[in-house]
Coordinates of C-alpha atoms and ligand atoms in Angstrom, one line a residue:
M1 CA -54.3 67.1 -26.5
K2 CA -57.6 67.9 -28.1
T3 CA -59.7 65.9 -25.7
N4 CA -59.9 65.3 -22.0
H5 CA -62.3 62.3 -22.4
P6 CA -60.8 59.8 -19.9
H7 CA -62.2 56.7 -21.6
L8 CA -61.0 57.8 -25.0
L9 CA -57.5 58.7 -23.7
K10 CA -57.3 55.3 -22.1
F11 CA -58.5 53.5 -25.2
V12 CA -55.8 55.2 -27.2
A13 CA -53.0 54.7 -24.6
D14 CA -53.8 51.0 -24.1
A15 CA -53.9 50.4 -27.8
A16 CA -50.6 52.2 -28.3
A17 CA -49.0 50.3 -25.5
L18 CA -50.1 47.0 -27.2
C19 CA -49.6 47.8 -30.9
R20 CA -46.5 50.0 -30.3
P21 CA -46.8 52.3 -33.3
D22 CA -43.9 54.7 -34.1
A23 CA -46.2 57.6 -33.8
I24 CA -49.8 58.5 -33.0
H25 CA -51.8 61.0 -35.1
W26 CA -55.2 62.4 -34.1
C27 CA -57.1 63.0 -37.3
D28 CA -58.7 66.5 -37.5
G29 CA -60.6 65.7 -40.7
S30 CA -59.2 68.7 -42.5
E31 CA -58.5 69.1 -46.2
E32 CA -54.9 69.8 -45.5
E33 CA -54.5 66.6 -43.5
N34 CA -56.2 64.6 -46.3
R35 CA -53.9 66.1 -48.9
R36 CA -50.9 65.2 -46.9
L37 CA -52.0 61.6 -46.3
C38 CA -52.9 61.1 -49.9
N39 CA -49.4 62.4 -51.0
Q40 CA -47.8 60.1 -48.5
A41 CA -49.7 57.1 -49.9
V42 CA -48.7 58.1 -53.5
A43 CA -45.1 58.3 -52.4
A44 CA -45.4 54.8 -50.8
G45 CA -46.8 53.4 -54.0
T46 CA -50.2 52.6 -52.4
F47 CA -52.2 55.2 -54.2
I48 CA -52.0 56.1 -57.9
R49 CA -53.0 59.6 -58.6
L50 CA -55.5 59.8 -61.5
D51 CA -55.3 62.4 -64.2
E52 CA -56.4 65.6 -62.6
A53 CA -58.3 66.9 -65.7
K54 CA -60.3 63.7 -65.7
R55 CA -60.8 62.9 -62.0
L56 CA -59.6 65.7 -59.7
N57 CA -58.1 64.7 -56.4
S58 CA -58.8 61.0 -57.0
F59 CA -56.8 57.9 -56.5
L60 CA -56.6 54.3 -57.6
V61 CA -55.6 51.6 -55.1
M62 CA -54.8 48.0 -56.1
S63 CA -55.1 45.7 -53.1
D64 CA -53.3 42.5 -52.5
P65 CA -55.2 39.8 -54.5
A66 CA -55.7 38.0 -51.2
D67 CA -57.6 40.9 -49.7
V68 CA -60.5 41.8 -52.0
A69 CA -63.7 41.2 -50.2
R70 CA -65.4 40.9 -46.8
V71 CA -64.4 37.6 -45.2
E72 CA -67.5 36.2 -43.5
D73 CA -65.8 33.1 -42.4
R74 CA -63.3 35.2 -40.5
T75 CA -66.0 37.5 -39.0
F76 CA -66.8 36.8 -35.3
V77 CA -69.5 38.0 -33.0
C78 CA -68.6 37.4 -29.4
P79 CA -71.1 37.9 -26.7
S80 CA -70.4 35.9 -23.5
D81 CA -73.2 33.5 -24.3
P82 CA -73.0 31.7 -27.7
R83 CA -76.8 31.5 -27.9
E84 CA -76.9 35.3 -28.1
A85 CA -74.7 35.2 -31.3
G86 CA -77.0 32.6 -32.9
P87 CA -76.3 30.2 -35.7
N88 CA -76.0 33.2 -38.1
N89 CA -72.7 34.2 -36.6
N90 CA -69.3 32.7 -35.9
W91 CA -69.0 32.8 -32.2
R92 CA -65.8 32.7 -30.1
D93 CA -65.4 33.1 -26.4
P94 CA -64.7 36.8 -26.0
V95 CA -62.1 36.3 -23.3
E96 CA -60.2 33.7 -25.3
L97 CA -60.5 35.5 -28.6
K98 CA -59.2 38.8 -27.1
A99 CA -56.3 36.9 -25.6
A100 CA -55.5 35.4 -29.0
M101 CA -55.9 38.7 -30.8
R102 CA -53.8 40.6 -28.2
K103 CA -50.9 38.3 -29.2
L104 CA -51.4 39.3 -32.8
Y105 CA -51.7 43.0 -32.0
D106 CA -48.6 42.9 -29.8
G107 CA -46.2 45.2 -31.7
C108 CA -48.3 45.0 -34.9
M109 CA -47.9 48.7 -35.7
R110 CA -44.2 48.9 -35.4
G111 CA -42.7 51.1 -38.1
R112 CA -46.2 52.6 -38.7
T113 CA -48.3 55.5 -37.4
M114 CA -51.5 54.8 -35.4
Y115 CA -54.2 57.2 -36.6
V116 CA -57.0 58.1 -34.2
I117 CA -60.2 58.7 -36.2
P118 CA -63.2 60.0 -34.2
F119 CA -66.2 59.5 -36.4
S120 CA -69.9 60.1 -36.4
M121 CA -72.3 57.7 -38.0
G122 CA -75.0 60.1 -39.0
P123 CA -75.1 63.9 -39.0
I124 CA -73.1 65.1 -36.0
G125 CA -75.4 65.7 -33.0
S126 CA -78.5 64.0 -34.6
P127 CA -80.5 62.1 -32.0
I128 CA -80.4 59.1 -34.3
A129 CA -76.6 59.3 -34.8
H130 CA -73.9 57.5 -32.8
I131 CA -70.1 58.0 -32.4
G132 CA -67.2 55.6 -32.9
V133 CA -63.4 56.0 -32.7
E134 CA -61.3 53.9 -35.0
L135 CA -57.6 53.4 -34.4
T136 CA -55.8 52.2 -37.5
D137 CA -52.4 51.9 -39.0
S138 CA -53.7 52.3 -42.6
I139 CA -53.8 55.6 -44.5
Y140 CA -56.2 54.0 -46.9
V141 CA -58.6 53.5 -44.0
V142 CA -58.3 57.1 -42.8
V143 CA -58.9 58.6 -46.3
N144 CA -61.9 56.3 -46.9
M145 CA -63.4 56.9 -43.4
R146 CA -63.2 60.6 -44.2
I147 CA -65.4 60.0 -47.2
M148 CA -67.7 57.4 -45.7
T149 CA -68.3 59.1 -42.3
R150 CA -67.9 62.4 -40.6
I151 CA -64.5 62.5 -38.9
G152 CA -62.2 64.7 -36.9
D153 CA -62.4 67.6 -34.5
A154 CA -66.1 68.3 -34.8
V155 CA -66.8 64.7 -33.7
L156 CA -64.4 65.1 -30.7
K157 CA -66.3 68.2 -29.8
A158 CA -69.6 66.4 -30.0
L159 CA -68.2 63.6 -27.8
G160 CA -67.2 66.0 -25.0
D161 CA -65.6 64.6 -22.0
D162 CA -68.0 61.8 -21.3
G163 CA -69.9 61.0 -24.5
E164 CA -70.4 57.3 -25.5
F165 CA -68.5 55.8 -28.4
V166 CA -67.8 52.4 -29.9
E167 CA -64.1 51.4 -29.7
C168 CA -62.8 50.2 -33.1
L169 CA -59.3 48.9 -33.3
H170 CA -57.9 48.1 -36.7
S171 CA -54.5 46.9 -37.9
V172 CA -53.4 45.6 -41.3
G173 CA -51.1 43.2 -39.2
A174 CA -47.9 44.0 -41.0
P175 CA -45.3 45.6 -38.7
L176 CA -42.2 46.9 -40.4
A177 CA -38.7 46.2 -39.1
P178 CA -36.3 49.1 -39.1
G179 CA -35.4 49.9 -42.7
Q180 CA -37.8 47.3 -44.1
Q181 CA -39.4 48.5 -47.4
D182 CA -43.2 48.5 -47.2
V183 CA -45.4 46.9 -49.8
P184 CA -48.2 48.9 -51.6
W185 CA -51.0 47.0 -49.8
P186 CA -49.8 45.6 -46.5
C187 CA -52.1 43.0 -45.0
N188 CA -51.9 39.7 -43.2
A189 CA -53.9 37.5 -45.4
E190 CA -53.3 34.4 -43.3
N191 CA -54.6 35.9 -40.1
K192 CA -57.7 37.9 -40.7
Y193 CA -60.0 38.5 -37.8
I194 CA -63.1 40.8 -37.9
S195 CA -64.3 40.5 -34.3
H196 CA -67.2 42.2 -32.6
F197 CA -67.7 42.4 -28.9
P198 CA -71.2 43.7 -28.5
E199 CA -71.1 43.8 -24.7
D200 CA -68.3 46.4 -24.6
P201 CA -69.2 47.5 -27.4
S202 CA -66.0 47.2 -29.4
I203 CA -64.7 46.0 -32.7
W204 CA -61.3 44.4 -33.2
S205 CA -60.2 44.0 -36.8
Y206 CA -56.9 42.5 -37.9
G207 CA -55.1 41.5 -41.0
S208 CA -57.3 43.0 -43.8
G209 CA -57.2 46.5 -45.2
Y210 CA -60.2 46.0 -47.4
G211 CA -63.5 48.0 -47.2
G212 CA -66.0 46.2 -45.0
N213 CA -63.3 44.5 -43.0
A214 CA -61.4 47.7 -42.2
L215 CA -63.7 50.7 -42.5
L216 CA -65.2 49.8 -39.2
G217 CA -68.0 52.4 -39.3
K218 CA -69.8 50.5 -42.0
K219 CA -70.8 46.9 -41.6
C220 CA -69.1 46.3 -38.3
F221 CA -70.5 49.3 -36.4
A222 CA -73.5 50.5 -38.4
L223 CA -74.9 47.1 -38.7
R224 CA -73.5 44.4 -36.5
I225 CA -72.9 46.4 -33.3
A226 CA -75.7 48.9 -34.0
S227 CA -78.2 46.1 -34.4
T228 CA -77.5 45.0 -30.9
M229 CA -77.8 48.6 -29.6
A230 CA -81.0 49.0 -31.6
R231 CA -82.5 45.8 -30.1
R232 CA -81.7 47.1 -26.5
Q233 CA -82.9 50.6 -27.2
G234 CA -86.0 49.9 -29.3
W235 CA -84.9 51.2 -32.8
M236 CA -83.7 49.6 -36.0
A237 CA -80.3 49.3 -37.7
E238 CA -80.9 47.9 -41.2
H239 CA -79.1 47.1 -44.4
M240 CA -81.4 49.3 -46.4
L241 CA -81.2 52.1 -49.0
I242 CA -83.4 55.1 -48.4
L243 CA -85.0 57.2 -51.2
G244 CA -87.4 60.0 -51.4
L245 CA -90.1 59.8 -54.1
T246 CA -92.1 62.7 -55.3
N247 CA -95.2 62.4 -57.4
P248 CA -96.3 64.8 -60.1
A249 CA -98.5 66.6 -57.6
G250 CA -95.4 67.4 -55.5
E251 CA -96.2 65.0 -52.7
K252 CA -93.3 63.1 -51.2
K253 CA -92.8 59.8 -49.4
Y254 CA -89.6 58.1 -48.2
I255 CA -89.0 54.4 -48.9
A256 CA -86.4 52.1 -47.4
A257 CA -85.3 48.9 -49.2
A258 CA -83.4 45.9 -47.9
F259 CA -81.7 43.9 -50.7
P260 CA -78.8 41.6 -50.2
S261 CA -75.3 42.7 -51.3
A262 CA -74.9 43.7 -54.9
C263 CA -78.6 43.4 -55.8
G264 CA -78.8 46.9 -57.2
K265 CA -79.4 48.9 -54.0
T266 CA -77.2 51.7 -55.2
N267 CA -78.9 51.8 -58.6
L268 CA -82.3 52.0 -57.0
A269 CA -81.2 54.6 -54.4
M270 CA -80.1 56.9 -57.3
L271 CA -82.8 55.9 -59.8
E272 CA -83.9 58.2 -62.6
P273 CA -87.7 57.6 -63.0
T274 CA -88.8 57.0 -66.5
L275 CA -92.3 58.0 -65.5
P276 CA -93.0 61.7 -66.5
G277 CA -93.3 64.0 -63.5
W278 CA -92.0 61.6 -60.9
K279 CA -88.8 62.5 -59.0
A280 CA -86.5 60.2 -56.9
E281 CA -83.9 61.5 -54.5
C282 CA -81.3 59.6 -52.6
V283 CA -80.8 59.6 -48.8
G284 CA -78.6 56.6 -48.6
D285 CA -77.6 53.5 -50.6
D286 CA -76.6 50.9 -47.9
I287 CA -77.5 51.5 -44.3
C288 CA -80.6 52.9 -42.6
W289 CA -81.0 53.7 -38.9
M290 CA -84.6 54.3 -37.8
K291 CA -85.9 55.6 -34.5
F292 CA -89.5 56.6 -33.5
D293 CA -90.1 60.3 -33.1
D294 CA -92.5 61.6 -30.4
S295 CA -95.5 61.2 -32.7
G296 CA -94.8 57.5 -33.3
Q297 CA -93.4 58.0 -36.8
L298 CA -90.3 56.0 -37.7
R299 CA -87.6 58.4 -38.9
A300 CA -84.5 57.3 -40.7
I301 CA -81.0 58.6 -41.2
N302 CA -78.3 57.4 -43.5
P303 CA -75.5 56.9 -41.0
E304 CA -72.9 57.2 -43.8
A305 CA -71.6 60.2 -45.6
G306 CA -70.4 58.5 -48.8
F307 CA -70.9 55.5 -51.1
F308 CA -68.7 52.5 -51.1
G309 CA -70.2 51.2 -54.3
V310 CA -69.6 48.1 -56.4
A311 CA -67.9 49.5 -59.5
P312 CA -68.3 46.8 -62.3
G313 CA -71.6 47.2 -64.0
T314 CA -71.9 50.8 -63.0
S315 CA -72.4 52.9 -66.2
M316 CA -74.3 55.8 -67.7
K317 CA -76.9 53.2 -68.6
S318 CA -77.2 51.4 -65.3
N319 CA -76.7 54.3 -62.9
P320 CA -76.0 57.7 -64.5
N321 CA -76.2 59.5 -61.1
A322 CA -73.5 57.3 -59.6
M323 CA -71.3 58.1 -62.7
R324 CA -72.0 61.8 -62.2
T325 CA -70.9 61.5 -58.6
L326 CA -67.4 60.3 -59.5
H327 CA -65.9 63.4 -61.1
S328 CA -63.5 64.1 -58.1
N329 CA -62.5 63.4 -54.6
C330 CA -62.9 59.6 -54.9
I331 CA -60.9 56.5 -54.1
Y332 CA -61.1 53.6 -56.5
T333 CA -60.2 50.2 -55.2
N334 CA -59.2 47.3 -57.6
C335 CA -60.4 49.1 -60.7
A336 CA -58.3 49.1 -63.9
L337 CA -56.1 52.0 -65.0
T338 CA -56.3 53.5 -68.5
P339 CA -53.1 54.6 -70.2
D340 CA -54.2 58.3 -69.9
G341 CA -54.7 58.1 -66.1
D342 CA -58.4 57.3 -65.8
I343 CA -60.1 54.3 -64.3
W344 CA -62.2 51.6 -66.1
W345 CA -64.2 48.6 -65.1
E346 CA -66.3 46.0 -66.9
D347 CA -69.4 47.4 -68.5
M348 CA -68.5 51.0 -67.8
T349 CA -68.5 51.5 -71.6
D350 CA -69.9 49.4 -74.4
E351 CA -66.4 49.0 -75.9
P352 CA -63.5 48.2 -73.5
P353 CA -60.4 50.3 -73.9
A354 CA -57.7 48.8 -76.1
E355 CA -55.2 48.6 -73.3
L356 CA -55.3 48.8 -69.5
L357 CA -53.4 48.0 -66.4
S358 CA -55.5 45.5 -64.6
W359 CA -56.3 45.5 -60.9
K360 CA -53.5 42.9 -60.6
R361 CA -51.1 45.5 -62.1
E362 CA -50.8 43.5 -65.2
K363 CA -51.0 44.6 -68.8
W364 CA -54.5 43.9 -70.0
T365 CA -56.2 43.9 -73.5
P366 CA -59.8 42.8 -74.4
D367 CA -58.2 39.5 -75.5
S368 CA -56.7 38.8 -72.1
G369 CA -59.5 36.5 -71.2
V370 CA -59.7 37.8 -67.6
K371 CA -61.5 40.7 -66.0
A372 CA -59.7 44.0 -66.0
A373 CA -61.3 45.1 -62.7
N374 CA -61.9 42.8 -59.7
P375 CA -65.6 41.9 -59.7
N376 CA -65.8 43.5 -56.2
A377 CA -63.9 46.6 -57.3
R378 CA -65.3 49.7 -55.5
Y379 CA -65.5 53.4 -55.6
T380 CA -65.6 55.5 -52.5
A381 CA -67.4 58.7 -53.2
P382 CA -68.7 61.6 -51.1
A383 CA -72.5 61.5 -51.0
R384 CA -72.7 65.3 -51.3
Q385 CA -71.4 65.0 -54.9
C386 CA -74.3 62.9 -56.0
P387 CA -76.6 65.1 -58.1
V388 CA -79.8 63.5 -56.7
M389 CA -79.1 63.7 -53.0
D390 CA -82.3 64.5 -51.1
P391 CA -82.4 68.0 -49.6
A392 CA -83.1 66.3 -46.2
W393 CA -80.3 63.7 -46.5
E394 CA -78.4 65.3 -43.6
D395 CA -81.4 66.4 -41.6
P396 CA -80.6 65.5 -38.0
A397 CA -84.3 64.6 -37.4
G398 CA -84.2 62.0 -40.2
V399 CA -86.8 61.4 -42.8
P400 CA -90.2 59.7 -42.2
I401 CA -90.4 56.2 -43.7
S402 CA -93.7 55.2 -45.4
A403 CA -92.7 51.9 -46.9
I404 CA -90.1 49.2 -46.5
L405 CA -89.2 46.9 -49.5
F406 CA -87.6 43.5 -49.4
G407 CA -86.2 41.8 -52.4
G408 CA -83.4 39.8 -54.0
R409 CA -82.2 38.2 -57.2
R410 CA -84.8 35.6 -57.9
P411 CA -84.9 34.3 -61.5
A412 CA -88.0 32.4 -60.8
T413 CA -91.0 32.1 -58.4
V414 CA -91.1 35.6 -56.9
P415 CA -93.4 38.1 -58.7
L416 CA -92.3 41.6 -59.6
C417 CA -94.0 43.1 -56.5
F418 CA -96.6 42.4 -53.9
E419 CA -97.6 43.9 -50.6
A420 CA -97.9 42.4 -47.1
P421 CA -101.3 43.2 -45.5
S422 CA -99.7 43.6 -42.1
W423 CA -96.4 44.4 -40.3
Q424 CA -96.4 40.8 -39.0
Y425 CA -96.7 39.2 -42.4
G426 CA -94.3 41.7 -43.8
T427 CA -91.8 40.7 -41.2
F428 CA -92.4 37.1 -42.1
L429 CA -91.7 37.9 -45.7
G430 CA -88.4 39.5 -44.7
T431 CA -87.4 36.4 -42.8
I432 CA -87.8 34.2 -45.9
Q433 CA -86.0 36.6 -48.3
A434 CA -83.5 34.8 -50.5
S435 CA -81.1 35.8 -53.3
E436 CA -78.5 34.5 -55.6
T437 CA -75.0 35.2 -54.1
T438 CA -72.7 37.7 -55.8
A439 CA -69.1 38.8 -55.6
A440 CA -69.5 41.2 -52.6
A441 CA -68.5 38.5 -50.2
A442 CA -65.8 35.8 -50.7
G443 CA -67.4 32.5 -51.7
S444 CA -69.3 31.0 -54.6
V445 CA -71.5 33.1 -56.8
G446 CA -75.0 32.3 -58.2
V447 CA -76.2 30.1 -55.3
L448 CA -79.5 30.8 -53.7
R449 CA -79.1 31.8 -50.1
Y450 CA -81.6 32.8 -47.5
D451 CA -80.7 36.3 -46.4
P452 CA -83.4 37.5 -44.1
M453 CA -83.9 41.3 -44.3
A454 CA -80.5 41.3 -46.2
M455 CA -79.0 41.1 -42.7
L456 CA -77.6 37.5 -42.6
P457 CA -73.9 38.6 -42.7
F458 CA -74.6 41.7 -40.6
C459 CA -77.0 40.9 -37.8
G460 CA -74.9 41.2 -34.6
Y461 CA -77.0 38.7 -32.6
N462 CA -79.2 35.7 -32.9
M463 CA -81.4 36.2 -36.0
G464 CA -84.4 34.5 -34.3
D465 CA -84.2 37.3 -31.7
Y466 CA -83.8 39.8 -34.5
F467 CA -87.0 38.6 -36.0
A468 CA -88.7 39.0 -32.6
H469 CA -87.3 42.5 -32.4
W470 CA -88.9 43.3 -35.7
L471 CA -92.2 41.9 -34.5
S472 CA -91.9 43.9 -31.3
M473 CA -91.4 47.3 -33.0
P474 CA -95.1 48.3 -33.2
G475 CA -95.1 48.0 -29.4
R476 CA -91.9 50.0 -28.9
A477 CA -93.5 53.5 -29.1
P478 CA -96.9 54.9 -28.0
N479 CA -98.9 55.5 -31.2
A480 CA -96.3 53.7 -33.4
R481 CA -97.2 54.0 -37.1
M482 CA -95.3 51.3 -38.9
P483 CA -94.3 51.6 -42.6
R484 CA -96.1 49.3 -45.1
I485 CA -94.0 46.4 -46.2
F486 CA -93.6 45.3 -49.9
F487 CA -91.6 42.6 -51.7
V488 CA -90.0 43.3 -55.1
N489 CA -88.0 41.2 -57.6
W490 CA -86.5 43.0 -60.6
F491 CA -84.6 39.8 -61.7
R492 CA -87.4 37.5 -62.8
K493 CA -86.4 35.6 -66.0
G494 CA -88.5 33.9 -68.7
E495 CA -88.0 30.3 -69.7
D496 CA -85.7 31.5 -72.4
G497 CA -83.4 33.1 -69.8
R498 CA -84.3 36.7 -70.6
F499 CA -85.1 39.2 -67.9
L500 CA -88.8 39.9 -68.0
W501 CA -88.6 43.3 -66.5
P502 CA -86.4 46.1 -67.8
G503 CA -85.4 47.3 -64.3
F504 CA -83.3 50.4 -63.6
G505 CA -85.4 53.6 -64.2
D506 CA -88.5 51.6 -65.0
N507 CA -88.5 50.4 -61.4
S508 CA -90.1 53.7 -60.8
R509 CA -93.3 52.2 -62.1
V510 CA -93.3 49.7 -59.3
L511 CA -92.4 52.5 -56.8
K512 CA -95.4 54.5 -58.1
W513 CA -97.7 51.6 -57.3
I514 CA -96.2 51.4 -53.8
F515 CA -96.5 55.1 -53.3
E516 CA -100.2 54.9 -54.3
R517 CA -100.9 51.9 -52.2
V518 CA -99.6 53.9 -49.2
D519 CA -102.0 56.7 -50.2
G520 CA -104.8 54.2 -50.7
T521 CA -105.3 55.0 -54.4
A522 CA -103.8 52.0 -56.2
D523 CA -105.6 48.7 -56.6
A524 CA -104.5 45.3 -55.5
V525 CA -105.8 41.8 -55.6
E526 CA -105.5 39.1 -53.0
S527 CA -103.3 36.1 -53.6
P528 CA -101.9 33.3 -51.4
I529 CA -98.7 35.3 -50.8
G530 CA -100.0 38.8 -50.4
L531 CA -101.6 41.6 -52.3
L532 CA -100.6 41.8 -55.9
P533 CA -101.0 44.8 -58.2
A534 CA -104.4 44.5 -59.9
P535 CA -104.3 44.1 -63.7
G536 CA -103.4 47.5 -65.1
A537 CA -102.4 48.9 -61.7
I538 CA -98.7 49.1 -62.7
D539 CA -98.3 52.1 -65.0
T540 CA -96.8 50.6 -68.2
A541 CA -97.4 53.6 -70.5
G542 CA -94.6 53.8 -73.0
L543 CA -93.1 50.5 -71.9
N544 CA -92.3 47.8 -74.2
V545 CA -93.1 44.7 -72.1
P546 CA -95.4 42.2 -73.8
D547 CA -98.7 41.6 -72.0
A548 CA -97.7 37.9 -71.6
D549 CA -94.5 38.9 -69.8
M550 CA -96.4 41.4 -67.6
A551 CA -98.9 38.7 -66.7
E552 CA -96.1 36.3 -65.8
L553 CA -94.3 39.0 -63.7
L554 CA -97.5 39.4 -61.7
S555 CA -98.6 35.8 -61.3
V556 CA -98.2 33.5 -58.4
D557 CA -97.2 30.0 -59.2
A558 CA -98.4 28.2 -56.1
G559 CA -96.6 25.0 -57.2
A560 CA -93.3 26.8 -57.4
W561 CA -93.8 28.4 -54.0
L562 CA -94.6 25.0 -52.5
Q563 CA -91.4 23.7 -53.9
D564 CA -89.5 26.3 -51.9
L565 CA -91.1 25.4 -48.7
P566 CA -88.8 22.6 -47.6
A567 CA -85.8 25.0 -48.1
I568 CA -87.6 27.7 -46.1
R569 CA -88.4 25.2 -43.3
A570 CA -84.7 24.1 -43.4
H571 CA -83.7 27.7 -43.2
Y572 CA -86.0 28.2 -40.1
A573 CA -84.7 25.0 -38.6
K574 CA -81.2 26.5 -38.3
F575 CA -82.5 28.9 -35.7
G576 CA -84.4 26.3 -33.7
D577 CA -86.4 27.7 -30.8
A578 CA -85.3 31.2 -31.5
I579 CA -87.8 31.6 -34.3
P580 CA -90.9 33.3 -32.9
A581 CA -93.9 31.0 -32.9
I582 CA -95.9 33.7 -34.7
L583 CA -93.6 33.3 -37.7
R584 CA -93.9 29.5 -37.7
K585 CA -97.7 30.0 -37.8
E586 CA -97.4 32.5 -40.7
L587 CA -95.4 29.8 -42.6
D588 CA -98.0 27.1 -41.9
D589 CA -100.7 29.4 -43.0
L590 CA -98.9 30.3 -46.1
E591 CA -98.4 26.7 -46.9
A592 CA -102.1 26.0 -46.4
R593 CA -103.1 28.9 -48.7
L594 CA -100.7 27.7 -51.4
Q595 CA -102.0 24.2 -51.2
A596 CA -105.5 25.4 -51.5
A597 CA -104.5 27.4 -54.5
A598 CA -102.6 24.6 -56.1
R599 CA -105.5 22.2 -55.8
Ligands
OXD601 C1 -71.6 46.1 -49.2 C2 -72.1 44.8 -49.0 O1 -70.4 46.2 -49.4 O2 -73.3 44.7 -48.7 O3 -72.4 47.1 -49.1 O4 -71.4 43.8 -49.1
MN602 MN1 -74.3 46.5 -48.3

């Protein structure tokens, strides 16, 4: 046995007694182990090995069509008191839910192996990192966790005999009778549960093998459970990318940005600035943990070690650095297969291949009239392969954060960028962040949904209390220096339906303004919603955006904002008394300023 950790040994023994796997395997995280598991998954028909010359050591997996996205309606947050979970979460009584789930787990790993995955969220040993242990009956989960986190013996060593860890139990919920032939993607589509017990803390996931439902380090631990730990301990667990930006003089600042799912976080995290002399480097594309250092500076780590990126739409045009990350050692989920053993997804190339095997394992041609890849198809890629990783991305001390960005997909109303004059108002802006929904979660696409701080599906407690936690942060450390807060919207459209802003690498122009605002060298003008870039303050040299579009991008239509207010008030009303009074006052003040401007 590699550990004497009594709590860990009991966790494994109890889970084994309940789930009754045929075997237990403690993952060491080695290359050899990974190779063996991938070969096993190929033999089982779960993984398809891609052409080695094109994508070395890489595999395609096609899931059950009933298991392709996070299932928010089957996601439960279960503190003893439902008020703690808040209206943003599905609450179940923890005692009752555990009893119901124990029945499902009873014998659920028969005919399978239970893998024990010790994992670290964040560089092993970092004061900002935390450890979890996931038990799973899915090889897909092991192989993906190995890319997305740091797993194996080194983590067990860091845990020692009494280190704290989050218990994560996962099963696809598909036991095998003796001699029963397995299917390529076992799952239990009718009985999915993604359950969080913050008071333990533990995560119990059942029935789904898909990404965010099954790779429990990601949304379940690093956001839902970690947000409850962060609240208690005075730090922040956020749904944010982290990037480092260096100006032509060689000065560097780190920026974190919270955008709802599939709003281009990965593209921004790996952006190639179009502005000469500016450099952007990636620390992380999805999750950001921030703690104060002794000087009161908020420092951030990316708790993950890989990217679980949305594949469709990723191309040499939209995100060349993501494409350059995908040469080897990746897992592709629900992408299409080319006849020569490569993968493809919509918009990867201008011209689709003449023939493909679709993610549904059906013959596909451009005339098929359906998508070749699932809209939520994913690549799992080691972060270290990304050519623009920041030199400090694995620094255990984290990187100092100078600015936080909020944003979403807003075809109208919200300008290209503006700044909050205070942490309090910036927090308020985060609470009223909204975006059009996308395919990252099951449900309808293209509907405006309020997604405060991009955390609506990921906050592990009452969001009203989460807002209060944000407001409390400046008081959580002596000499706290809070990052400046900005709001951005790359998705503004003209009346003719065209995007007004080119986006992608040109977003560096907005980042430059933000960088210089933090430095105190860029100009801004006051408006009812915050500080807008002064005319000419955004560097548009060499950019082909007509002046009229630029003016529209940087204008505030008070009437349009006023039209949003009833929806914002309805959004606040859902949280009742939990909304801090300070934020209600910010909303009233905003309304008064907008009314004055509209007069
Ligand atoms: C993700 C998401 O998968 O936010 O990152 O849905
Ligand atoms: Mn995300």
